[in-house]
CSV table of C-alpha atoms in Angstrom, one decimal:
chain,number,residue,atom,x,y,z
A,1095,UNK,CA,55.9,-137.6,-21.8
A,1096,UNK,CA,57.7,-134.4,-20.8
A,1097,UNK,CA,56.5,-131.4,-22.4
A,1098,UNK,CA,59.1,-127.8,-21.7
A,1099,UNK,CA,56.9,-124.8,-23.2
A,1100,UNK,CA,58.0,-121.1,-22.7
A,1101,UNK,CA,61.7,-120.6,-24.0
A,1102,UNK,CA,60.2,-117.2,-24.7
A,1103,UNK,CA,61.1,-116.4,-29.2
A,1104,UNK,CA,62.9,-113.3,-28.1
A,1105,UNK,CA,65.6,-115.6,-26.5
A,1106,UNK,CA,69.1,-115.3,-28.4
A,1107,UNK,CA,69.0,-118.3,-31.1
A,1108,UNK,CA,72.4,-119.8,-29.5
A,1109,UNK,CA,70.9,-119.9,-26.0
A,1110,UNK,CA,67.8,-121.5,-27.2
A,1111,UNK,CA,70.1,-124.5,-29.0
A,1112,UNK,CA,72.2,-124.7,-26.0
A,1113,UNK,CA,69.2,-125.2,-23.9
A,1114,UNK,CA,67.1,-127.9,-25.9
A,1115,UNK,CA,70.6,-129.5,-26.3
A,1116,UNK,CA,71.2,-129.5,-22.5
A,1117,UNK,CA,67.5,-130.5,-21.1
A,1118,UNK,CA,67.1,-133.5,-23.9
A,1119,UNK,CA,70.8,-134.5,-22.6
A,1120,UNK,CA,70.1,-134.2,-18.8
A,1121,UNK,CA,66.3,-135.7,-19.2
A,1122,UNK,CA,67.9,-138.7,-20.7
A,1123,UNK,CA,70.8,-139.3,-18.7
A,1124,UNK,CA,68.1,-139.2,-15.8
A,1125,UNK,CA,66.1,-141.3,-17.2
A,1126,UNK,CA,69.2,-143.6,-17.4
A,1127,UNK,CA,70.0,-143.4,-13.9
A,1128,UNK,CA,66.6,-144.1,-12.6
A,1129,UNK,CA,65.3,-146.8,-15.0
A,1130,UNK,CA,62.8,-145.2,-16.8
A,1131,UNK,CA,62.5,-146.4,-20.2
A,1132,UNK,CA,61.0,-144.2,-22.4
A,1133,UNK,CA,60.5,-140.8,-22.5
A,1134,UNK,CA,58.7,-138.5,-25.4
A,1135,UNK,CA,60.6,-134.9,-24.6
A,1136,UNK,CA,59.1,-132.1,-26.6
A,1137,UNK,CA,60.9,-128.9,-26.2
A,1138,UNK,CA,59.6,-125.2,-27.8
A,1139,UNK,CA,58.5,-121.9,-27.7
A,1140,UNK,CA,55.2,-120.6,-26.8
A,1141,UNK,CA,54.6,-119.3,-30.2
A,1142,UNK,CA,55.5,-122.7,-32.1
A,1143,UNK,CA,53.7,-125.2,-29.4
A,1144,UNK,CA,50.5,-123.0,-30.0
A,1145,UNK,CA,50.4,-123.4,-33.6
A,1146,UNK,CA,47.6,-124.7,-35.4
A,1147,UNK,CA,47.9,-127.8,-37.3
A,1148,UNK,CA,47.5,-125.5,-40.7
A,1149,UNK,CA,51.3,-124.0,-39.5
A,1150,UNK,CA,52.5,-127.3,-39.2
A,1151,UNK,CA,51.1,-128.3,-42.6
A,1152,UNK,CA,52.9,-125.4,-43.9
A,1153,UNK,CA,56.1,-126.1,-42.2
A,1154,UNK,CA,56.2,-129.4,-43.9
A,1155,UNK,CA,55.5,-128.1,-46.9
A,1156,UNK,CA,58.0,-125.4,-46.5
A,1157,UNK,CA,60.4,-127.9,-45.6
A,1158,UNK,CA,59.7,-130.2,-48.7
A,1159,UNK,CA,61.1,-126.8,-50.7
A,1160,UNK,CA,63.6,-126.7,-49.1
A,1161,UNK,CA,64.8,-130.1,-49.9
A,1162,UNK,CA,63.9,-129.4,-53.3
A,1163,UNK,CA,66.3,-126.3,-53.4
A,1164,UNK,CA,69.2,-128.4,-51.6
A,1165,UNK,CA,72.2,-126.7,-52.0
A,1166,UNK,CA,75.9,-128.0,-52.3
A,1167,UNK,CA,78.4,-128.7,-49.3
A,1168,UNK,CA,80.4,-125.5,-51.1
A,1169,UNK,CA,77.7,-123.1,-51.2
A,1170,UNK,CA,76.7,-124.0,-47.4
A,1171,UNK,CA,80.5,-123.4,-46.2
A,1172,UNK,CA,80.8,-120.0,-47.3
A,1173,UNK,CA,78.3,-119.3,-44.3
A,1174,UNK,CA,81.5,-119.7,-42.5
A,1175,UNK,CA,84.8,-117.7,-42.7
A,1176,UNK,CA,87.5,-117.7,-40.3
A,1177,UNK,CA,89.4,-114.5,-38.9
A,1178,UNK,CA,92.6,-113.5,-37.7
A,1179,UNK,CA,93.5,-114.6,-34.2
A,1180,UNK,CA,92.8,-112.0,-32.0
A,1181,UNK,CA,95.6,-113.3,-28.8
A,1182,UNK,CA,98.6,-114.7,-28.6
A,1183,UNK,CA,101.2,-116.3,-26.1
A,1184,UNK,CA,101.7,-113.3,-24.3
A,1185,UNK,CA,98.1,-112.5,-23.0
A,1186,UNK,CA,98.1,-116.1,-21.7
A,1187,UNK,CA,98.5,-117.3,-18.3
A,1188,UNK,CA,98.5,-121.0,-18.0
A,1189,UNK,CA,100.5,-123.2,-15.0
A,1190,UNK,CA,103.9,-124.4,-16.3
A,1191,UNK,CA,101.8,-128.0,-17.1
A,1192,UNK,CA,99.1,-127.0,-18.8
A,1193,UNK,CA,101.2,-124.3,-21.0
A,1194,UNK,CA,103.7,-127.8,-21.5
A,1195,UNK,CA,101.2,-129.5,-23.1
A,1196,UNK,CA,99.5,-126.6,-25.4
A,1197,UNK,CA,103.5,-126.4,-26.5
A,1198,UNK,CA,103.9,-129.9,-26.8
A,1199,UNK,CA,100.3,-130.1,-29.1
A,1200,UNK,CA,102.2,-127.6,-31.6
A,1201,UNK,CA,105.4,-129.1,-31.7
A,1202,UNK,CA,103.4,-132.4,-33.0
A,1203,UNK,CA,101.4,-130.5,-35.3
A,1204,UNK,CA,105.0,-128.8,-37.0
A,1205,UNK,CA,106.0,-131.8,-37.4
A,1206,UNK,CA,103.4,-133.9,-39.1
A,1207,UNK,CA,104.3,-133.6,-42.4
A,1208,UNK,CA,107.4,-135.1,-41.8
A,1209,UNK,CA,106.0,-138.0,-39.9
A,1210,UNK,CA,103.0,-138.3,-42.6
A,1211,UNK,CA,104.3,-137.7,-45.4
A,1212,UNK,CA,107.9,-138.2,-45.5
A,1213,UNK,CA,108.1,-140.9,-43.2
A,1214,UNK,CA,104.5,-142.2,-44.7
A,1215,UNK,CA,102.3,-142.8,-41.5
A,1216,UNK,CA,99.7,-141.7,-43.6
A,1217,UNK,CA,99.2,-145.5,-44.7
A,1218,UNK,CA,98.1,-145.9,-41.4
A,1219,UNK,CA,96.2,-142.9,-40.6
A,1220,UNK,CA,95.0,-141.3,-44.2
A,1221,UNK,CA,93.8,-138.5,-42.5
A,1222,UNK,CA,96.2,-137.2,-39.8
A,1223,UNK,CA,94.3,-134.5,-37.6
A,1224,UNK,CA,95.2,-132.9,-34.2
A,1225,UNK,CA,91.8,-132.8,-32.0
A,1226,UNK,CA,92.4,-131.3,-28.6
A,1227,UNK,CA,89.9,-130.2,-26.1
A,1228,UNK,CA,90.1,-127.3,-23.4
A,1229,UNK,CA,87.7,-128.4,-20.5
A,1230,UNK,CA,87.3,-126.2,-17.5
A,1231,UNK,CA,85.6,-123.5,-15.6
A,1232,UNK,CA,84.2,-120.3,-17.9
A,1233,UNK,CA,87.0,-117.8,-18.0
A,1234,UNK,CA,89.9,-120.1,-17.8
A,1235,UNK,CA,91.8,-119.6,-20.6
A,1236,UNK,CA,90.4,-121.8,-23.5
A,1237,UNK,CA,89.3,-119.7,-26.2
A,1238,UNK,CA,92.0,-117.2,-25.9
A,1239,UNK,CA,94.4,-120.1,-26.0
A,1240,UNK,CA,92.4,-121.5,-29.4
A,1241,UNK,CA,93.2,-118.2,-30.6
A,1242,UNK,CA,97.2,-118.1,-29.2
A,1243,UNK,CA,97.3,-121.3,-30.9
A,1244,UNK,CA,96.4,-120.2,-34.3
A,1245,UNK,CA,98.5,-117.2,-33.9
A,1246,UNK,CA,101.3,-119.1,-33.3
A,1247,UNK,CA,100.8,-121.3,-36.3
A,1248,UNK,CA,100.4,-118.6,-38.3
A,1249,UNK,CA,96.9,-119.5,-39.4
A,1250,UNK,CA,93.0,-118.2,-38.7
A,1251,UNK,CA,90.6,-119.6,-36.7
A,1252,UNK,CA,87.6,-120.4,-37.2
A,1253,UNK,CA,85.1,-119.7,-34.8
A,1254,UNK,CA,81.7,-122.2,-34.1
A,1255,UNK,CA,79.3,-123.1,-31.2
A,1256,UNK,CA,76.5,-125.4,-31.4
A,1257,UNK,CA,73.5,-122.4,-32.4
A,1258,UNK,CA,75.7,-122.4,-36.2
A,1259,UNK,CA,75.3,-125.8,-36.2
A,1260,UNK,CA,72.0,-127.0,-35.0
A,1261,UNK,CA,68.8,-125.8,-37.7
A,1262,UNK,CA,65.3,-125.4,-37.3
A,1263,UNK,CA,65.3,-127.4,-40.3
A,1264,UNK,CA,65.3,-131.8,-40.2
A,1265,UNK,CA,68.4,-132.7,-41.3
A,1266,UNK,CA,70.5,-129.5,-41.8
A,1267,UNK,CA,72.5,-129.9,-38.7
A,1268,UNK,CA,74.8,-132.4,-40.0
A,1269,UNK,CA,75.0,-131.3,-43.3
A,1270,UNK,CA,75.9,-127.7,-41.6
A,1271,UNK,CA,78.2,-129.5,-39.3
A,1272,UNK,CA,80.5,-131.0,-42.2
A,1273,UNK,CA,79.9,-127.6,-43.9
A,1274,UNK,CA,82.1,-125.9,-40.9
A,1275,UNK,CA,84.6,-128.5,-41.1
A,1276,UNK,CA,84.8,-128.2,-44.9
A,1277,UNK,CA,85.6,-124.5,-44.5
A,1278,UNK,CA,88.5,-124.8,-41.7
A,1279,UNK,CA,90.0,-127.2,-44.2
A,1280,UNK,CA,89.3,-125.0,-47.3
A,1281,UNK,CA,91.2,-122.1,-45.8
A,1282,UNK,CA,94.0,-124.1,-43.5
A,1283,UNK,CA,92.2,-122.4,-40.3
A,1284,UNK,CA,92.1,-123.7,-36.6
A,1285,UNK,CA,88.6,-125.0,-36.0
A,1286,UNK,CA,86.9,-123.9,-32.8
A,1287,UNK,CA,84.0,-125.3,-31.4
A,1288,UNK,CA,82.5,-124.1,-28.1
A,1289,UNK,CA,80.3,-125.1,-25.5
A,1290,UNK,CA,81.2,-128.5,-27.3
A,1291,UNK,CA,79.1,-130.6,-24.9
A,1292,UNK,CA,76.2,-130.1,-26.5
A,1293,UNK,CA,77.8,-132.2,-29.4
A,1294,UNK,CA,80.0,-134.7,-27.7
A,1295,UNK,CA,77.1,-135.5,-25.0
A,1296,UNK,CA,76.5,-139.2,-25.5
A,1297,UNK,CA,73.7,-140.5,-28.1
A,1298,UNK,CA,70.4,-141.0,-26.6
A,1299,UNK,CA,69.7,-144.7,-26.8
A,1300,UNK,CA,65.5,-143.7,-27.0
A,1301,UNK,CA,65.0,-142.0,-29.9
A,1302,UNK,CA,61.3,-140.7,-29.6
A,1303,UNK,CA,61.0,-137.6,-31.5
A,1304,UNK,CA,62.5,-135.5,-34.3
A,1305,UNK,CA,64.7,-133.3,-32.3
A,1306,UNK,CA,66.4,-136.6,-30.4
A,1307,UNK,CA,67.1,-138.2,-33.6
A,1308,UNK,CA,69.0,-134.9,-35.6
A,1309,UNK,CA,71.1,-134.8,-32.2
A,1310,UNK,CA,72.1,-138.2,-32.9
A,1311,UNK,CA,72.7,-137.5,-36.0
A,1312,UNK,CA,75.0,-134.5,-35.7
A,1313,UNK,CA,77.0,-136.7,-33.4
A,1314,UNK,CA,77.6,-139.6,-35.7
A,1315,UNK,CA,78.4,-136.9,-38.5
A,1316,UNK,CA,81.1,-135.2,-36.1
A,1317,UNK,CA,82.5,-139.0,-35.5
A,1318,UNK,CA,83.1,-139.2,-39.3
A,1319,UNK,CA,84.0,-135.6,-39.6
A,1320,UNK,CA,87.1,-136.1,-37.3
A,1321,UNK,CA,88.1,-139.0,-39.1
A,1322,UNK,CA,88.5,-137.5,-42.1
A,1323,UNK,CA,89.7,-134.2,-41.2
A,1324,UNK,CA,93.0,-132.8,-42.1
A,1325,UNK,CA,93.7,-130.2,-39.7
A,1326,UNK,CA,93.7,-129.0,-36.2
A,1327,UNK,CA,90.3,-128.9,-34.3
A,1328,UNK,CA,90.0,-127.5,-31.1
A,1329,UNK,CA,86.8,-128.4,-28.6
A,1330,UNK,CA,86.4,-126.2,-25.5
A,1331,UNK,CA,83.6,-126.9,-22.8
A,1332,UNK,CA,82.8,-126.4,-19.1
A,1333,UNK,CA,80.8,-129.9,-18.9
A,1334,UNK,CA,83.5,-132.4,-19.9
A,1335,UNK,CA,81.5,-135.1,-17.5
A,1336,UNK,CA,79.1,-135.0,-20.1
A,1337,UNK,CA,81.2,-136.2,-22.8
A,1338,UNK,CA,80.3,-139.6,-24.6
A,1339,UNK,CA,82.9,-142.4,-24.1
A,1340,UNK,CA,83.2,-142.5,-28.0
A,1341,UNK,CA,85.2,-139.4,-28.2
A,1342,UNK,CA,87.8,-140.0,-25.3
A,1343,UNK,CA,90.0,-141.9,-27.5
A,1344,UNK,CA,90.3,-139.2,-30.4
A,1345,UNK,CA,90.9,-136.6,-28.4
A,1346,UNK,CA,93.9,-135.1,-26.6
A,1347,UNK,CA,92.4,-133.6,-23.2
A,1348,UNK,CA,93.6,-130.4,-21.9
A,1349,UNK,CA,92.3,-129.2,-18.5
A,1350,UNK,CA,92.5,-125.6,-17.4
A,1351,UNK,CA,92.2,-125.3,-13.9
A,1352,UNK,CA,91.7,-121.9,-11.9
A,1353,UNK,CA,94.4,-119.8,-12.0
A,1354,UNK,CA,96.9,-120.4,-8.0
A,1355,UNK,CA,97.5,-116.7,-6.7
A,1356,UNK,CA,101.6,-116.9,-8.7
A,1357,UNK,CA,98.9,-117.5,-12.3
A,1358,UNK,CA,96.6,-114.7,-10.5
A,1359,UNK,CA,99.6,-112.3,-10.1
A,1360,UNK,CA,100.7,-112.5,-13.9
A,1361,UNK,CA,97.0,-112.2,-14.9
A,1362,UNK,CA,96.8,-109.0,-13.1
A,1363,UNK,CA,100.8,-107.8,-14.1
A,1364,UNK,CA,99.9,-108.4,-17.6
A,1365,UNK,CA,96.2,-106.2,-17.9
A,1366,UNK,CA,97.7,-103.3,-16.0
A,1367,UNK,CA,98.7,-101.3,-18.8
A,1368,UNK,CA,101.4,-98.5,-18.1
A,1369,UNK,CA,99.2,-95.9,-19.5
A,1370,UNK,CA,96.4,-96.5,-17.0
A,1371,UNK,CA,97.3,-94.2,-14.3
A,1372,UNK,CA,97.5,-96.3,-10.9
A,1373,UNK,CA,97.6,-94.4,-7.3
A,1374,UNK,CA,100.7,-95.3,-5.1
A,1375,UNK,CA,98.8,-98.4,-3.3
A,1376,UNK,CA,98.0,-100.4,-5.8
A,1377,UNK,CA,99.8,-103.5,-5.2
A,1378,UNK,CA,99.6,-106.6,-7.4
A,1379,UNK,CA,100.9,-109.0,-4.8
A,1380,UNK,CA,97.4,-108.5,-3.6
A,1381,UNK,CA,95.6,-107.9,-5.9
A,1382,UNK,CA,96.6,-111.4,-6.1
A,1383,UNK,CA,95.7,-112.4,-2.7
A,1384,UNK,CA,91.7,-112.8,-4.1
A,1385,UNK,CA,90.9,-115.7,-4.6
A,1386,UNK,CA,88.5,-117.8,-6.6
A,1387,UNK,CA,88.7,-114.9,-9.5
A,1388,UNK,CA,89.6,-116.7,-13.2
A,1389,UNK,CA,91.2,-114.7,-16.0
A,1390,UNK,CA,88.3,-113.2,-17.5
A,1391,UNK,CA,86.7,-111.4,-14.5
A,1392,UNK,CA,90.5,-110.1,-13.9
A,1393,UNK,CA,89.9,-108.3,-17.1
A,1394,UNK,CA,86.6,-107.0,-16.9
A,1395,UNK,CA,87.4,-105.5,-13.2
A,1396,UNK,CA,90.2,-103.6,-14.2
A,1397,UNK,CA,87.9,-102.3,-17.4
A,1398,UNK,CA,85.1,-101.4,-14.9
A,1399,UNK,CA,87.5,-99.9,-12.2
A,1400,UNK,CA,89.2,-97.8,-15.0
A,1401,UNK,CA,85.3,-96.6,-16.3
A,1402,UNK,CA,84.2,-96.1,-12.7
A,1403,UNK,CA,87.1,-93.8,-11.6
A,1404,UNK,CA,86.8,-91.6,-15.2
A,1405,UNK,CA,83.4,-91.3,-15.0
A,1406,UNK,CA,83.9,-90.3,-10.7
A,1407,UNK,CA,86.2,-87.7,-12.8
A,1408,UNK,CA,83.9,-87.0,-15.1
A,1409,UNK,CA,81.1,-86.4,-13.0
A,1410,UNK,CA,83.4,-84.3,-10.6
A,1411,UNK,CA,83.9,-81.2,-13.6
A,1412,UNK,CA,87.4,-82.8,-13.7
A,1413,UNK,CA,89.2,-84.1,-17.2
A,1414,UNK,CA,88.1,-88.2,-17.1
A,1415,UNK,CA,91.9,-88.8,-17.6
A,1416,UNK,CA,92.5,-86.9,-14.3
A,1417,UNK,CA,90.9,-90.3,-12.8
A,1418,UNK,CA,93.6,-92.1,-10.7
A,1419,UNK,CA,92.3,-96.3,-10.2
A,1420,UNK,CA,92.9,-97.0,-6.4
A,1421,UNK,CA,94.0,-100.7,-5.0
A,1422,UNK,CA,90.2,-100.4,-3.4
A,1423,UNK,CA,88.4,-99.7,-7.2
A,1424,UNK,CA,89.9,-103.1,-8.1
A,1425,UNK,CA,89.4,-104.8,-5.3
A,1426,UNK,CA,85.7,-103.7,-5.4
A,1427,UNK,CA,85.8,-104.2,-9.1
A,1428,UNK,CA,86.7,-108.0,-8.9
A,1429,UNK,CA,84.2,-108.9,-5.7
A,1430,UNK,CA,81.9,-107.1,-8.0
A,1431,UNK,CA,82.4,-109.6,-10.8
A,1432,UNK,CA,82.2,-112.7,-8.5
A,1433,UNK,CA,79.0,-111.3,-7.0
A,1434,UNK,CA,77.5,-111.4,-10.5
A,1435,UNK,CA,78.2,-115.0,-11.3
A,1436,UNK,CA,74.8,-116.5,-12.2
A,1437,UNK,CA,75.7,-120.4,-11.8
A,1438,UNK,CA,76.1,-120.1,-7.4
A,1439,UNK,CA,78.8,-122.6,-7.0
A,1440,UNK,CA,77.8,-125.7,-5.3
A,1441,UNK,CA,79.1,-128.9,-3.9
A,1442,UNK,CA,79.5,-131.7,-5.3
A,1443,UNK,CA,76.7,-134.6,-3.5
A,1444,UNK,CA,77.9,-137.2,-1.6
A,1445,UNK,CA,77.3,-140.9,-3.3
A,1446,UNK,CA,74.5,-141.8,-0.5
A,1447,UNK,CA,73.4,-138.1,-0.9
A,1448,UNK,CA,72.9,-138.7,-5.1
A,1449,UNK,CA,70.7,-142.2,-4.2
A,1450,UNK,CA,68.7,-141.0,-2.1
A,1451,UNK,CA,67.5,-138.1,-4.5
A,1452,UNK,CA,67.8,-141.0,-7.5
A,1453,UNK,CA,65.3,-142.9,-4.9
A,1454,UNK,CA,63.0,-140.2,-3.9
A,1455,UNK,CA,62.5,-138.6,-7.9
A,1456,UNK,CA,61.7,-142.3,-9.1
A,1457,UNK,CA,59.3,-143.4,-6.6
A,1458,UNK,CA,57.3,-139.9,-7.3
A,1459,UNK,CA,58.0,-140.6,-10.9
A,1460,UNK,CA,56.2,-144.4,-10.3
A,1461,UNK,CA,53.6,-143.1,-8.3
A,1462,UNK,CA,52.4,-140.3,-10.6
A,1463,UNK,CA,52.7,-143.3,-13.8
A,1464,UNK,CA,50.5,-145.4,-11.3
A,1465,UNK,CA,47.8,-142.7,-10.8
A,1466,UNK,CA,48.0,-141.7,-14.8
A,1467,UNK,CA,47.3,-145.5,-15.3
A,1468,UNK,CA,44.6,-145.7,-13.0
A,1469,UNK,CA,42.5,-142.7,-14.1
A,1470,UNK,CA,42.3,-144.3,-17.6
A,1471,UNK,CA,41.1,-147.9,-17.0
């Protein structure tokens, strides 16, 4: 049995879901990998795994309301409304490819009725959809092109991670999951689903507790879901290895790599507004010279260089507008934001490297089963 206790309550709700999500996923893939055949995984906070067996009589009985006061599939979609897109085309920065094949996705999409309807493929495929799904690094691109999408379209978006789908209560996590969908067709909008791993990871095959069996259940719901869905769905994740062979085939995969230093220069050309007053040596050229930086940390260095140098201003008895942004306060800026990345980027392990680590965690794993074994007989 593995027992996690201490995601602390004050943790953010989606980080919590995103967590449970990702340690029941890695715990059984392990598991997979090494042999081990069952596993009982229970996951919680401090304050719920310390509750007396009163609270959990309550829960139940809290939950049996619940049931009671079901409501409809209607009622649970207006939870969720869609938006305006906030980008477009000309914010995005993509290598010729990759913005090929986001063109290509919409050119399909303005045609469908034609080859539906019209030309009635729809006796093939009742339910004609376009599901595509953005994988790559954090900051590459693949919300704001969900949103450049929809703009283009001339529809909303709307916007969903895995925290508005998963519920503390049994069984509400698919019904909230066809809920979402049922809204993005009601209005016409985009659908967006982040961090979409923690829905497309593949079923766990040992179904020991509560929590293992609603993810499995949210996943065969989304299988449906995209069957019958009429619209455009858009996935987005960083950990497309984790993906479950079942969705490869309905999906339409498009990577976004980290932007090459022609990408980097655009990125930086296009978030230098001509109102933010730049000294003489600012040059983009090398600005675009630093590598390893992705679209987003481009942005939020020229937003802390600009804040920085009015605030130098500021501080000075000088007007903030005074301020004048250096080619140093963005370079500083963006070696700033790659110095803040939390996840240190690692290599990859070789093969023989990955056995011998598979090796080593079993036979502690076997050992420590041995010596549970031997203190009860």
């Amino acid at each position: 049995m593995v027992k996690i206790q201490g995601i602390p309550d004050n943790i953010h709700a989606e980080k919590a879901a995103v967590l449970r999500s990702r340690l029941i996923r890695d715990i059984t893939s392990f598991c997979d990998d090494t042999g081990i055949k069952k596993v009982n995984i229970t996951i919680d906070t401090n304050h719920n795994l310390n509750k007396s067996n009163s609270n959990q009589v309550e829960s139940e009985n809290a939950t049996n309301k619940d049931m009671k006061d079901e409501i409809s599939i209607e009622q649970r979609s207006q939870q969720y409304q869609p938006q305006p897109p906030a980008y477009n085309f000309d914010l995005l920065v993509l290598p010729e490819t990759v913005l090929e094949n986001l063109l290509a996705a919409i050119d399909s999409i303005e045609v469908e009725s034609v080859v539906f309807e019209k030309w009635n493929l729809k006796q093939i495929q009742p339910f004609p959809s376009t599901v595509l799904n953005f994988w790559g690094k954090p900051g590459t691109g693949k919300t704001l092109a969900a949103h450049a999408i929809a703009n283009r379209l001339g529809k909303k978006i709307l916007l969903a991670s895995y925290a508005d789908i998963e519920s503390k209560f049994h069984g509400d996590g698919p019904k909230n999951l066809k809920a979402i969908f049922y809204a993005a067709e009601r209005d016409n909008a985009v659908l967006f689903i982040d961090e979409a791993d923690s829905l497309l990871s593949k079923r766990l095959t040992e179904v020991n507790s509560g929590s293992e069996q609603a993810i499995n259940s949210m996943r065969s719901e989304l299988l449906v879901r995209l069957e019958q869905f009429r619209g455009i769905v858009i996935f987005a994740t960083n950990l497309v290895e984790n993906y479950d062979v079942a969705f490869e085939t309905r999906v339409r995969h498009i990577h976004f790599p980290m932007p090459d230093e022609n990408c980097r220069y655009q990125i930086w050309q296009k978030h230098l507004p001509q109102e933010l007053p730049l000294a003489s040596d600012v040059s983009i050229d090398e600005l675009a010279k630093v590598t390893d930086v992705c679209g987003r940390e481009i942005r939020e260095a020229v937003i802390d260089a600009a804040i920085r140098v009015a605030l130098k201003a500021k501080k000075s008895g000088f007007d903030p507008a005074s301020g004048e942004v250096k080619l140093k306060d963005l370079v500083e800026a963006i070696e700033r934001k790659k110095a803040e990345r939390i996840t240190p980027q690692s290599r990859e392990l070789e093969p023989e490297e990955k056995e011998e680590v598979t090796r080593k965690v079993k036979s502690a794993w076997e050992a420590k089963q041995k010596e549970q074994e031997d203190s009860t007989s």
